[in-house]
Short mmCIF file of C-alpha atoms and ligand atoms in Angstrom, two decimals:
data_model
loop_
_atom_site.label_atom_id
_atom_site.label_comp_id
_atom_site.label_asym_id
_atom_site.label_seq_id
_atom_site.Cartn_x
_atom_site.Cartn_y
_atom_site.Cartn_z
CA UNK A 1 -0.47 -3.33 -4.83
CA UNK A 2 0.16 -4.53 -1.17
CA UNK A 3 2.98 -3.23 0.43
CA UNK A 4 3.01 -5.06 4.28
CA UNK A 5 5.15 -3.72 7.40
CA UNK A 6 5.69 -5.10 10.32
CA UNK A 7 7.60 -4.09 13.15
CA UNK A 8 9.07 -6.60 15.58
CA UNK A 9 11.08 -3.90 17.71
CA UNK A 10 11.93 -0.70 18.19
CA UNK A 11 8.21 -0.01 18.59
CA UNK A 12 7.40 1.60 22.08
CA UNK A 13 10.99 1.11 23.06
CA UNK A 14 14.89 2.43 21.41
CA UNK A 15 16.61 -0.92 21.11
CA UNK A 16 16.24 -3.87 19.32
CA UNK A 17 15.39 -2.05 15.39
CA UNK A 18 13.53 -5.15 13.48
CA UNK A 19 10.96 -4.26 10.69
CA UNK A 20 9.80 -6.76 8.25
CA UNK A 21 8.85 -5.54 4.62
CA UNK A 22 6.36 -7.94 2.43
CA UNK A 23 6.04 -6.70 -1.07
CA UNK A 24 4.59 -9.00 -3.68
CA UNK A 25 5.94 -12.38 -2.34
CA UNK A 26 9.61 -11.07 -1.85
CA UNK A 27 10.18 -10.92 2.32
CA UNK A 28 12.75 -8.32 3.55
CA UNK A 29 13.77 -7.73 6.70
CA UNK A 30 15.08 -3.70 7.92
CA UNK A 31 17.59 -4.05 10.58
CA UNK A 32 17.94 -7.22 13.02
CA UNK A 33 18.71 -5.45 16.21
CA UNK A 34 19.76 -6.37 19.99
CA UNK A 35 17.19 -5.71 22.55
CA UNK A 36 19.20 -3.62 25.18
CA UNK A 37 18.17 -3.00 28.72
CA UNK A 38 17.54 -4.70 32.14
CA UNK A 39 17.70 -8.53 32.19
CA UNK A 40 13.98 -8.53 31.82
CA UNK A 41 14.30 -6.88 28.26
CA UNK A 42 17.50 -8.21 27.08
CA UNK A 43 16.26 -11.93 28.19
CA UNK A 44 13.45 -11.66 24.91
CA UNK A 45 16.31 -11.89 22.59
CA UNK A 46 16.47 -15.44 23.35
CA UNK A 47 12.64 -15.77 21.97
CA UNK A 48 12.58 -17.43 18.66
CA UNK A 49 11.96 -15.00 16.11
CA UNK A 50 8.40 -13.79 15.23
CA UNK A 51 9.12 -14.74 11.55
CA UNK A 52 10.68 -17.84 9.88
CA UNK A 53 14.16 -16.64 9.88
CA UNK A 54 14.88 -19.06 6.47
CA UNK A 55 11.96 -17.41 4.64
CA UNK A 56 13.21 -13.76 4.56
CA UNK A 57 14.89 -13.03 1.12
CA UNK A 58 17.12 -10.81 2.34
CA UNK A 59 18.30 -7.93 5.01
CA UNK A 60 19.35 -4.49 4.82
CA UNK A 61 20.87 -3.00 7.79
CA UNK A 62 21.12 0.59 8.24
CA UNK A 63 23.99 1.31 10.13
CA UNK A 64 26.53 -1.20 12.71
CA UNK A 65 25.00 -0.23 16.27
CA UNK A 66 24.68 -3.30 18.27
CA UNK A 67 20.97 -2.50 18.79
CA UNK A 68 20.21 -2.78 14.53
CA UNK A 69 22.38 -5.38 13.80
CA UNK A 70 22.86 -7.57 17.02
CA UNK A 71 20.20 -10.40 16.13
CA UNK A 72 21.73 -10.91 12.75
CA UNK A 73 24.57 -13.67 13.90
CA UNK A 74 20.93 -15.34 15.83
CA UNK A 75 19.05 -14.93 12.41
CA UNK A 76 21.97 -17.06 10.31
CA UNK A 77 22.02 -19.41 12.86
CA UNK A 78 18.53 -19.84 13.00
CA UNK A 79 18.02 -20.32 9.04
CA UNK A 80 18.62 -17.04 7.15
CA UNK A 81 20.52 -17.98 3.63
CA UNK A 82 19.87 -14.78 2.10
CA UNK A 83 22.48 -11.23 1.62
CA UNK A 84 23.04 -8.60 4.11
CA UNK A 85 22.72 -5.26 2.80
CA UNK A 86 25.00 -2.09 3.78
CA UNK A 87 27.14 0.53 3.74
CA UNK A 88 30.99 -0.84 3.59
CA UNK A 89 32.03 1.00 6.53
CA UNK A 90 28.79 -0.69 8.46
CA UNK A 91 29.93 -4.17 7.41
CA UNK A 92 34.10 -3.16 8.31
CA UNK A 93 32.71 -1.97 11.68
CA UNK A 94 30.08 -4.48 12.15
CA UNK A 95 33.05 -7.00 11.91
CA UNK A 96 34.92 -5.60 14.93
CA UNK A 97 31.34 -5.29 16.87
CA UNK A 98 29.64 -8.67 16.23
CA UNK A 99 32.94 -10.32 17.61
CA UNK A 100 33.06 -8.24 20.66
CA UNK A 101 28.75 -8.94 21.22
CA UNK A 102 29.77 -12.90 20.60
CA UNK A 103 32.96 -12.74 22.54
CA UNK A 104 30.74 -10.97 25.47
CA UNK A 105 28.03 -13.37 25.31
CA UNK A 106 30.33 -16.12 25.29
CA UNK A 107 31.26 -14.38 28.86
CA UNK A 108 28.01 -14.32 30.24
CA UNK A 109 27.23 -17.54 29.50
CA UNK A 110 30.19 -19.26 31.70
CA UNK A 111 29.08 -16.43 34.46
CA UNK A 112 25.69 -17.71 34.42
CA UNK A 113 26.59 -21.65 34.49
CA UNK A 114 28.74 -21.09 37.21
CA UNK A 115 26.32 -19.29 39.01
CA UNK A 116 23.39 -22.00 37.39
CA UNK A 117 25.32 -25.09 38.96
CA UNK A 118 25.47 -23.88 42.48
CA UNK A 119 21.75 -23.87 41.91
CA UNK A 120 21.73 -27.19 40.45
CA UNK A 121 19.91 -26.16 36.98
CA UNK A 122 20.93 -27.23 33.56
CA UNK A 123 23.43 -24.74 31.25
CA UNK A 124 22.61 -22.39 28.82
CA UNK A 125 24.31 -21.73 25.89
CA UNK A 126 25.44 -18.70 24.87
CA UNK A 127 23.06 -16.09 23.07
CA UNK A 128 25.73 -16.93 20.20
CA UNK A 129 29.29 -16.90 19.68
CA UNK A 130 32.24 -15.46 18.35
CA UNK A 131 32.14 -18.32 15.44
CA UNK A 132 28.44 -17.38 14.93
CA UNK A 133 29.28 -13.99 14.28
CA UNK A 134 32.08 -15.05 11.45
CA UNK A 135 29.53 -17.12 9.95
CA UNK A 136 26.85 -14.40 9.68
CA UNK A 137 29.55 -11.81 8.32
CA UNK A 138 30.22 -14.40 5.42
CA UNK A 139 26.55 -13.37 4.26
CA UNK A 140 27.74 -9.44 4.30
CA UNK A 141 27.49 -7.50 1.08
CA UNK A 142 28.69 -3.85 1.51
CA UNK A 143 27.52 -0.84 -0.48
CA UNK A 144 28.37 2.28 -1.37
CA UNK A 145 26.22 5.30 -1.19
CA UNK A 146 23.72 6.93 -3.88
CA UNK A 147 23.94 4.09 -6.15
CA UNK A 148 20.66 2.37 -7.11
CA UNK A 149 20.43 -1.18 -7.29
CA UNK A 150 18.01 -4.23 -7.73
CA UNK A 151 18.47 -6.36 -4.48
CA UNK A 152 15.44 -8.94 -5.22
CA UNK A 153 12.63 -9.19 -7.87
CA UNK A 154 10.91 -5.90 -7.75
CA UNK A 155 12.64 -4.60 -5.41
CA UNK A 156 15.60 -1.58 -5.79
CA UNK A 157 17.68 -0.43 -3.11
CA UNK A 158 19.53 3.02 -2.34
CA UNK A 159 21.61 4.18 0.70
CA UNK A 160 21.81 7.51 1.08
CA UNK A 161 24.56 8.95 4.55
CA UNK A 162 22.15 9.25 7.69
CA UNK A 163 25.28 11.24 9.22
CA UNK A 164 24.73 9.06 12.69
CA UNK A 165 27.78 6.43 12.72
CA UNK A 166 30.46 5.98 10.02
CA UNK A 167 28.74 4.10 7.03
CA UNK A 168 25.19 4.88 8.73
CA UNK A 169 22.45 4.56 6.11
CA UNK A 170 19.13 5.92 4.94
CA UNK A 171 17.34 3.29 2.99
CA UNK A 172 15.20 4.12 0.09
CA UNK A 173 13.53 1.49 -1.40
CA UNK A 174 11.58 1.33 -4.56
CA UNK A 175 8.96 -1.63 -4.39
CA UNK A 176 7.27 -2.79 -7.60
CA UNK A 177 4.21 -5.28 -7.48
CA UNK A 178 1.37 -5.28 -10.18
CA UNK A 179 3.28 -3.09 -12.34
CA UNK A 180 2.94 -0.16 -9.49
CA UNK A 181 5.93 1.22 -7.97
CA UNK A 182 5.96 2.77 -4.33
CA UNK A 183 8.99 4.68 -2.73
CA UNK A 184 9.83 3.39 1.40
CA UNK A 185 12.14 5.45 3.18
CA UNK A 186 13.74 4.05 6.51
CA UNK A 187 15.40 6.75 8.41
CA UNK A 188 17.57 4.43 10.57
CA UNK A 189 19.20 6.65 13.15
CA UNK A 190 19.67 10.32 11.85
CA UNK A 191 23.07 12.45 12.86
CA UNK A 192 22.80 15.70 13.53
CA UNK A 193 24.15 18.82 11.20
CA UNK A 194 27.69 19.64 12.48
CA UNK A 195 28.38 16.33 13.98
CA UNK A 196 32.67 16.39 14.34
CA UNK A 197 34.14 13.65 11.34
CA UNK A 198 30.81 13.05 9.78
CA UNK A 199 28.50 14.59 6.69
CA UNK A 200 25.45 15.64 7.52
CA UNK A 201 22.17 13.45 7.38
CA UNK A 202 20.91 13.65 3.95
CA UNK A 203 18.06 15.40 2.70
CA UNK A 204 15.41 12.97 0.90
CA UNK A 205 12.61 14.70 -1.07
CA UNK A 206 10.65 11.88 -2.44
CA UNK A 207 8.41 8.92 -0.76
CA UNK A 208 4.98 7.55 -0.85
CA UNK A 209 6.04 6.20 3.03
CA UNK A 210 8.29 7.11 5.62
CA UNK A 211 9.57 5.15 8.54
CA UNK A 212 11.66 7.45 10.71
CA UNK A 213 13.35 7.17 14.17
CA UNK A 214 12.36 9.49 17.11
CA UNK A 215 14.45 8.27 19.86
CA UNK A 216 15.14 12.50 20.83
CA UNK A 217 11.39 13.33 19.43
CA UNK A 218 10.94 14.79 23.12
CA UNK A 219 14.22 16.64 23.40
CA UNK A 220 16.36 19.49 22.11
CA UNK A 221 20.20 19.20 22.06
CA UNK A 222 22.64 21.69 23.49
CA UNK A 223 24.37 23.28 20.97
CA UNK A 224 28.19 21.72 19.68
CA UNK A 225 30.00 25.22 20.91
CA UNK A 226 28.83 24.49 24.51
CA UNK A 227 29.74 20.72 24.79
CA UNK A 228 33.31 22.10 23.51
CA UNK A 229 33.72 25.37 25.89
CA UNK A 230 32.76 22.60 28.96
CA UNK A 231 35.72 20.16 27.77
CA UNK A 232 38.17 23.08 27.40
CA UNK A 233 36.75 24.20 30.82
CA UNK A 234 37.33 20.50 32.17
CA UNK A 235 41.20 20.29 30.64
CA UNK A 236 41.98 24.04 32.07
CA UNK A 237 40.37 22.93 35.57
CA UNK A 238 42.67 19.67 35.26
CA UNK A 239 45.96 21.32 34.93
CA UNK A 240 47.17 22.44 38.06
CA UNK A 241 45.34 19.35 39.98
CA UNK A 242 48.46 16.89 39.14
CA UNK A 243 45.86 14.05 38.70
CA UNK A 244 44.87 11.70 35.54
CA UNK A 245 41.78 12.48 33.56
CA UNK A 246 39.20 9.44 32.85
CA UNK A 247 37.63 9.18 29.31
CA UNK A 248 35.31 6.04 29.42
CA UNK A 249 34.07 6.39 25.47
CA UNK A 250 32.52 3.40 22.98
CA UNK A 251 34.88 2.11 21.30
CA UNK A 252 33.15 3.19 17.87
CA UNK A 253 32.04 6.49 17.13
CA UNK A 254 32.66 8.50 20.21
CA UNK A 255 36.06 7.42 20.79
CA UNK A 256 36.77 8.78 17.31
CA UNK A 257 34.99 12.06 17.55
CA UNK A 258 36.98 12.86 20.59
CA UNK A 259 40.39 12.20 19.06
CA UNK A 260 39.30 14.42 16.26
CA UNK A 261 38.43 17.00 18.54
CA UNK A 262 41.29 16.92 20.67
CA UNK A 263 43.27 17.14 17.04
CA UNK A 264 40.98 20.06 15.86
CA UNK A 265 41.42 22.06 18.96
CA UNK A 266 45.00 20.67 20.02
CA UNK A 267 46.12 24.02 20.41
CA UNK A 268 43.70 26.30 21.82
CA UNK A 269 42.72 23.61 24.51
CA UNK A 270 46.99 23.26 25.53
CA UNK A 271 46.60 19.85 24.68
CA UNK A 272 50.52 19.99 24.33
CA UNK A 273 50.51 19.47 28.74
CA UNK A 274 48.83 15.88 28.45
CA UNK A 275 50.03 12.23 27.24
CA UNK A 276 46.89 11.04 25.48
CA UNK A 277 46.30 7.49 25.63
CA UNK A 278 44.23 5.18 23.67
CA UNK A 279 43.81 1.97 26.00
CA UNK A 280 40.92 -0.30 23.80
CA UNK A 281 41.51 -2.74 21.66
CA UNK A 282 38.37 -2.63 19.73
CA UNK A 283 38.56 1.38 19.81
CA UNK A 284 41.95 0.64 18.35
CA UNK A 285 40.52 -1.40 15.51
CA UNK A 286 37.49 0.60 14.56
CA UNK A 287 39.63 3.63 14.46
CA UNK A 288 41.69 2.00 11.36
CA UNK A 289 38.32 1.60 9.67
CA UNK A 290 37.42 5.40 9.81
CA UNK A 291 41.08 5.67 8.57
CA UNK A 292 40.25 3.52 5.51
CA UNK A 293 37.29 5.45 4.63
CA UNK A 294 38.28 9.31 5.10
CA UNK A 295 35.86 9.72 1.90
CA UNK A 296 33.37 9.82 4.18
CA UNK A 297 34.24 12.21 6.29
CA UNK A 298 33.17 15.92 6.01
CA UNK A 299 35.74 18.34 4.43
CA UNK A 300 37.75 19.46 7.74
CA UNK A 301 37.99 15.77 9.38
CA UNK A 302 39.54 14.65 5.67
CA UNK A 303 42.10 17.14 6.18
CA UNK A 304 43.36 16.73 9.13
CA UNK A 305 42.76 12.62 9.38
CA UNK A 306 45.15 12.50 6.12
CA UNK A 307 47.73 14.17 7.79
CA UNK A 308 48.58 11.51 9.80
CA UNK A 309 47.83 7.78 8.11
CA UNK A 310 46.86 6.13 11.50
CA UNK A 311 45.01 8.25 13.74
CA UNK A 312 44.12 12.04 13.53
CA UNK A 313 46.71 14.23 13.92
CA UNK A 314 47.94 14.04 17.62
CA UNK A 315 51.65 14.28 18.48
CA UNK A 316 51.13 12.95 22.22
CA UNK A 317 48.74 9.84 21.53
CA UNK A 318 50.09 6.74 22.64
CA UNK A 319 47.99 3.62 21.38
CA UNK A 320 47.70 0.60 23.85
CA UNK A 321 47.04 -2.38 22.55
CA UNK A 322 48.58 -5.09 24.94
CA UNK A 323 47.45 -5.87 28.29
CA UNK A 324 50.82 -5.08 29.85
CA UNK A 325 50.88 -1.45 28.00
CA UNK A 326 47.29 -1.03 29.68
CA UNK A 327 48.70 -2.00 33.20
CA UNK A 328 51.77 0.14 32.68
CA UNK A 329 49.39 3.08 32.51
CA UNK A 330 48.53 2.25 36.01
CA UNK A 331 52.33 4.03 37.25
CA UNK A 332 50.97 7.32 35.90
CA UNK A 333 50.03 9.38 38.34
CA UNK A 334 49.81 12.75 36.49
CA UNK A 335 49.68 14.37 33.34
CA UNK A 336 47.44 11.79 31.47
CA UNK A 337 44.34 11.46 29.15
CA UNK A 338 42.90 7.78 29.40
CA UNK A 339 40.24 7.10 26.71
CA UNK A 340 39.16 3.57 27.71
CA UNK A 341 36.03 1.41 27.34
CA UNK A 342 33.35 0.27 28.25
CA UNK A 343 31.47 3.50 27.80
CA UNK A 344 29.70 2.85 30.33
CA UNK A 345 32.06 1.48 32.69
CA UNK A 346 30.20 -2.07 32.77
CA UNK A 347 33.34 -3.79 31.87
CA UNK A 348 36.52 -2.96 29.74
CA UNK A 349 40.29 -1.44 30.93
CA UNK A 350 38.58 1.61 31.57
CA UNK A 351 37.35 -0.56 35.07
CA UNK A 352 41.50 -0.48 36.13
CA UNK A 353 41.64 3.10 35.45
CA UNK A 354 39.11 4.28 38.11
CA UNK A 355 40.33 1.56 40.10
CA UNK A 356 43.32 3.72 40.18
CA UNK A 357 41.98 7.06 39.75
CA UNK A 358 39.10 7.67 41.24
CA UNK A 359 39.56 7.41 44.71
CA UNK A 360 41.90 10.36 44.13
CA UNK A 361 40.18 14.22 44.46
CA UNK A 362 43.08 15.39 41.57
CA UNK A 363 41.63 13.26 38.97
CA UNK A 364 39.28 13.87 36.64
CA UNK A 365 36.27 11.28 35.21
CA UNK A 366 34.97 12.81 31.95
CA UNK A 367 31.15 11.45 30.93
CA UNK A 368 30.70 11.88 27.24
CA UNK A 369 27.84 9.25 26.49
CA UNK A 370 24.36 8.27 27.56
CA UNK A 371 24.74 6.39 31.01
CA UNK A 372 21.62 3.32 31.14
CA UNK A 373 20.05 2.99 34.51
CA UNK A 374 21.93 0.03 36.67
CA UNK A 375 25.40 1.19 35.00
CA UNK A 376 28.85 2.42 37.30
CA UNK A 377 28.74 5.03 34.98
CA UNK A 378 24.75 5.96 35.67
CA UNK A 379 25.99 5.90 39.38
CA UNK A 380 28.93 7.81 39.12
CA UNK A 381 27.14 10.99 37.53
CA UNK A 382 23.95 10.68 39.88
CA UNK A 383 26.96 11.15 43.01
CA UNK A 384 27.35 7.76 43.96
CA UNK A 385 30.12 8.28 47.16
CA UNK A 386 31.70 4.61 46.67
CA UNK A 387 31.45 2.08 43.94
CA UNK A 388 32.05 -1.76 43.61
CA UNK A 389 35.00 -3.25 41.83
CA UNK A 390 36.01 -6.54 41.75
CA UNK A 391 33.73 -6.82 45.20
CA UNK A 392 36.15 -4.46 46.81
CA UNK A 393 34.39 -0.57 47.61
CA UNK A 394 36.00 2.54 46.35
CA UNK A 395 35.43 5.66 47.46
CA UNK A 396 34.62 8.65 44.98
CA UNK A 397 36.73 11.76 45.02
CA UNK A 398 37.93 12.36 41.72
CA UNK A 399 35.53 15.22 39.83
CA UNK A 400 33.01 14.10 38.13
CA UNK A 401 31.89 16.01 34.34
CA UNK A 402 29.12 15.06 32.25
CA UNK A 403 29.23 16.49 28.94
CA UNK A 404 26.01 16.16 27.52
CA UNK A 405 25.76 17.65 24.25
CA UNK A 406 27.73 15.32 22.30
CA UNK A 407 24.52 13.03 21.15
CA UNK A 408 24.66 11.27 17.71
CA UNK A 409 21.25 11.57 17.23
CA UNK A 410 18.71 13.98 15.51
CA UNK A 411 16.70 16.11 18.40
CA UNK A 412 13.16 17.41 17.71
CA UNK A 413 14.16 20.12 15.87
CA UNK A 414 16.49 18.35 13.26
CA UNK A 415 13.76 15.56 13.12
CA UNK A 416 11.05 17.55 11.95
CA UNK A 417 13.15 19.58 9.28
CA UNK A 418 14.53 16.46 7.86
CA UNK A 419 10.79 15.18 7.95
CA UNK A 420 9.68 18.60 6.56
CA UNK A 421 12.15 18.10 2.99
CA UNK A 422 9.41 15.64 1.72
CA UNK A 423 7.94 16.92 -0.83
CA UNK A 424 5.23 17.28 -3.26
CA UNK A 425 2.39 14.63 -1.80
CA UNK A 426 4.18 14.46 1.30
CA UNK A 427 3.05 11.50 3.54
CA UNK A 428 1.67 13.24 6.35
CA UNK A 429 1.76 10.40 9.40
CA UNK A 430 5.56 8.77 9.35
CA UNK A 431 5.48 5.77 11.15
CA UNK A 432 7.66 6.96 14.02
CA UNK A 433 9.13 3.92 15.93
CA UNK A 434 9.50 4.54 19.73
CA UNK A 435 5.59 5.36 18.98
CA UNK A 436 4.14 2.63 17.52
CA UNK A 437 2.91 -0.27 20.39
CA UNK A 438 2.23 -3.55 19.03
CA UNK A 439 2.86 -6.01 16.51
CA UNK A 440 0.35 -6.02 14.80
CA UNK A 441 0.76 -5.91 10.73
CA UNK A 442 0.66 -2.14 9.44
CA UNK A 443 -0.92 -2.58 5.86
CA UNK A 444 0.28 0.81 4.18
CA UNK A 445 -2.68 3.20 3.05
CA UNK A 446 -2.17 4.40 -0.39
CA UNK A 447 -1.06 7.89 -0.40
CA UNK A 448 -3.82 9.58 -0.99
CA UNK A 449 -5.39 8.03 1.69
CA UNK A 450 -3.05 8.89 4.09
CA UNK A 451 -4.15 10.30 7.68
CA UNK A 452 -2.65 12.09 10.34
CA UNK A 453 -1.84 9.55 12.91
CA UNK A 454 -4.21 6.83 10.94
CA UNK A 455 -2.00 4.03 10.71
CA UNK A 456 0.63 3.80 13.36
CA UNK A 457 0.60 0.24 14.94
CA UNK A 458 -1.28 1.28 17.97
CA UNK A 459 -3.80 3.27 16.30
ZN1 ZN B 1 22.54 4.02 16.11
#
């Protein structure tokens, strides 16, 4: 039998997930990600696909991050008639995402024109829009997991919880061709064991091939119990300063893990001494998703989620949902918690907040999330003394924390011993993306013939 695989991203690189499965003469595509990054990288998501978009059968995503599902509103547009393939919660969330990737797109796109006319050069349209993105989630179909199901001719699908984001996916896929049947398991991006709201990453036993992630194949995590002593140590510290504290966080995912965390620990961190506020929109949406699908959630986020039917149990949040509730934040000059986005501080309320905040040495900015190069928020925790708002400078003297523990991804360790529960003929060389170099078509060895380090892309 011929299984084919390609990979069109996330090869050599994080971003941009893309792999494209030929079994038989059924094409599937895993994952249709953005490419995220400087302008130099993000600029190749406007190259026309490597594939004809209208002659893949159909997609399954693994899980709702911008960077595996971005390129699917591009792929509709660009011919793609076929199903999408996930999770529920991935489609709910990938809802509130794709609209806020059109809607921002939209934004750079009358940026750039104005800035394109001074020049004297034509428009460009936007990468898509907010209409794109409807169109695409009209092509949706959402799963649940563990149950095994024939998605095209010789082709069965399984999701199994990768434990990364809410609704995040393993795919197993059994492929049939000449009467043979072959097992491909796609990690997506694996959680980590202990992960606050979230099951674990589960354990797979069984595949003739393996493609796993390794975006933290380099790195070890610090351990859950340190990330939380260094927020309680932050919120003690902040007390007696009679300033704000700054919570930039992504509107899906973090956002939620802190307001669980803030609920699980509400009284042993005095949480009681703050007004909590909730100033995003989107975090304000994808927070009713996780609230629709407490199912998924381990044993101890269930509990105390279902306590209170909108948000986890916190006596002191106040949501903001209106502009005018976000500005009347502004007033406040002690006593608050402001979780705002963008997580990075690129754009987003939580831009007003340090306008206000962080020129003051009794406030607090709290980093929970990986800070790209070229962001405020990379400058901010590398010391920057002023930054740039709305073209007007600001100096820095509020305290700056990065808590770095709180990754959602598998480190070394974790990736190996998920690796290591293959068993019986286990396939010794997983094609590891962030690895791999090329394009080039991988045609999968049978097992047997399997090599350490024998088939990767680059050789
Ligand atoms: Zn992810």
């Amino acid at each position: 039998m011929a299984i084919n695989v390609q990979f069109f991203g996330a090869a050599g690189e994080v971003t941009g997930s893309c792999h494209l499965v030929t079994v038989g003469d059924q094409r599937l595509l895993l994952d249709c990600g953005l490419i995220q990054g400087g302008r130099k990288d993000e600029a190749r998501n406007r190259d026309p696909f490597p594939f004809d978009p209208a002659s893949i059968d159909a997609v399954v995503l693994s899980h709702a991050h911008i960077d595996h599902s971005g390129r699917l509103p591009l792929l509709v547009k660009s011919g793609f008639r076929g199903t999408i393939y996930t999770h529920r919660a991935s489609r709910d969330l990938c809802r509130i995402m794709l609209k806020d990737a059109g809607y921002l797109s939209e934004k750079d796109a009358v940026w750039e024109n104005r800035k394109r006319e001074r020049k004297g050069l034509e428009h460009i349209d936007p990468l898509f829009t907010v209409e794109d993105t409807k169109l695409a989630m009209r092509q949706f179909k959402g799963l649940v997991y563990a149950k095994k199901q024939r998605i095209l001719p010789g082709v069965k699908l399984r999701l199994a919880d990768a434990g990364h984001i809410l609704g995040s996916s393993i795919v197993e896929l059994w492929l049939e061709d000449g009467g043979e049947t072959r097992k491909l398991v796609f990690s997506g991006d694996l959680g980590r064991s202990g992960m606050p709201v979230l099951e674990d990453p589960a354990v797979i036993h069984q595949a003739d091939h393996v493609i796993m992630e390794s975006t933290y194949g380099d790195r070890l995590h610090r351990s859950w119990e340190d990330s939380y002593r260094e927020i309680h140590e932050v919120l003690n510290d902040a007390t007696g300063s009679k300033g704000n504290i700054l919570i930039p966080a992504f509107a899906v995912g973090r956002t939620q893990e802190i307001l669980y965390l803030f609920a699980r620990y509400y009284d042993d961190w005095r949480l009681d001494r703050w007004h909590i506020f909730l100033d995003s929109p989107m975090a304000i949406e994808a927070t009713r998703v996780f609230t629709q699908n407490t199912d998924l959630f381990d044993a101890e986020a269930a509990e105390l989620w279902r306590q209170n039917k909108t948000s986890p149990l916190l006596p002191n949040l106040h949501i903001s949902r209106t502009a005018n509730q976000s500005m009347a934040i502004n007033q406040i000059r002690r006593g608050a918690i402001i979780i705002a986005g963008s997580g990075m501080c690129t754009g987003g309320r939580i831009k007003h907040h340090l306008k206000h905040n962080i020129w003051r040495e009794q406030c607090q900015l709290v980093i929970t999330g990986f800070q790209a190069r070229g962001t405020p928020g990379r400058a901010l925790v590398d010391g920057a003394q002023h930054i740039r708002l709305w073209g007007e400078e600001i100096r820095v003297a509020a305290k700056i924390h990065t808590i770095g523990g709180l990754s959602a991804h598998a480190d070394q360790t974790a990736l190996k011993n998920w690796y290591a529960n293959f068993e019986g003929r286990p396939p010794r060389d997983p094609c590891t993306w962030g690895r791999t170099g090329d394009h080039r078509p991988v045609q999968m060895p049978p097992p047997t013939a399997l090599r350490s380090g024998a088939h990767s892309a680059s050789g």
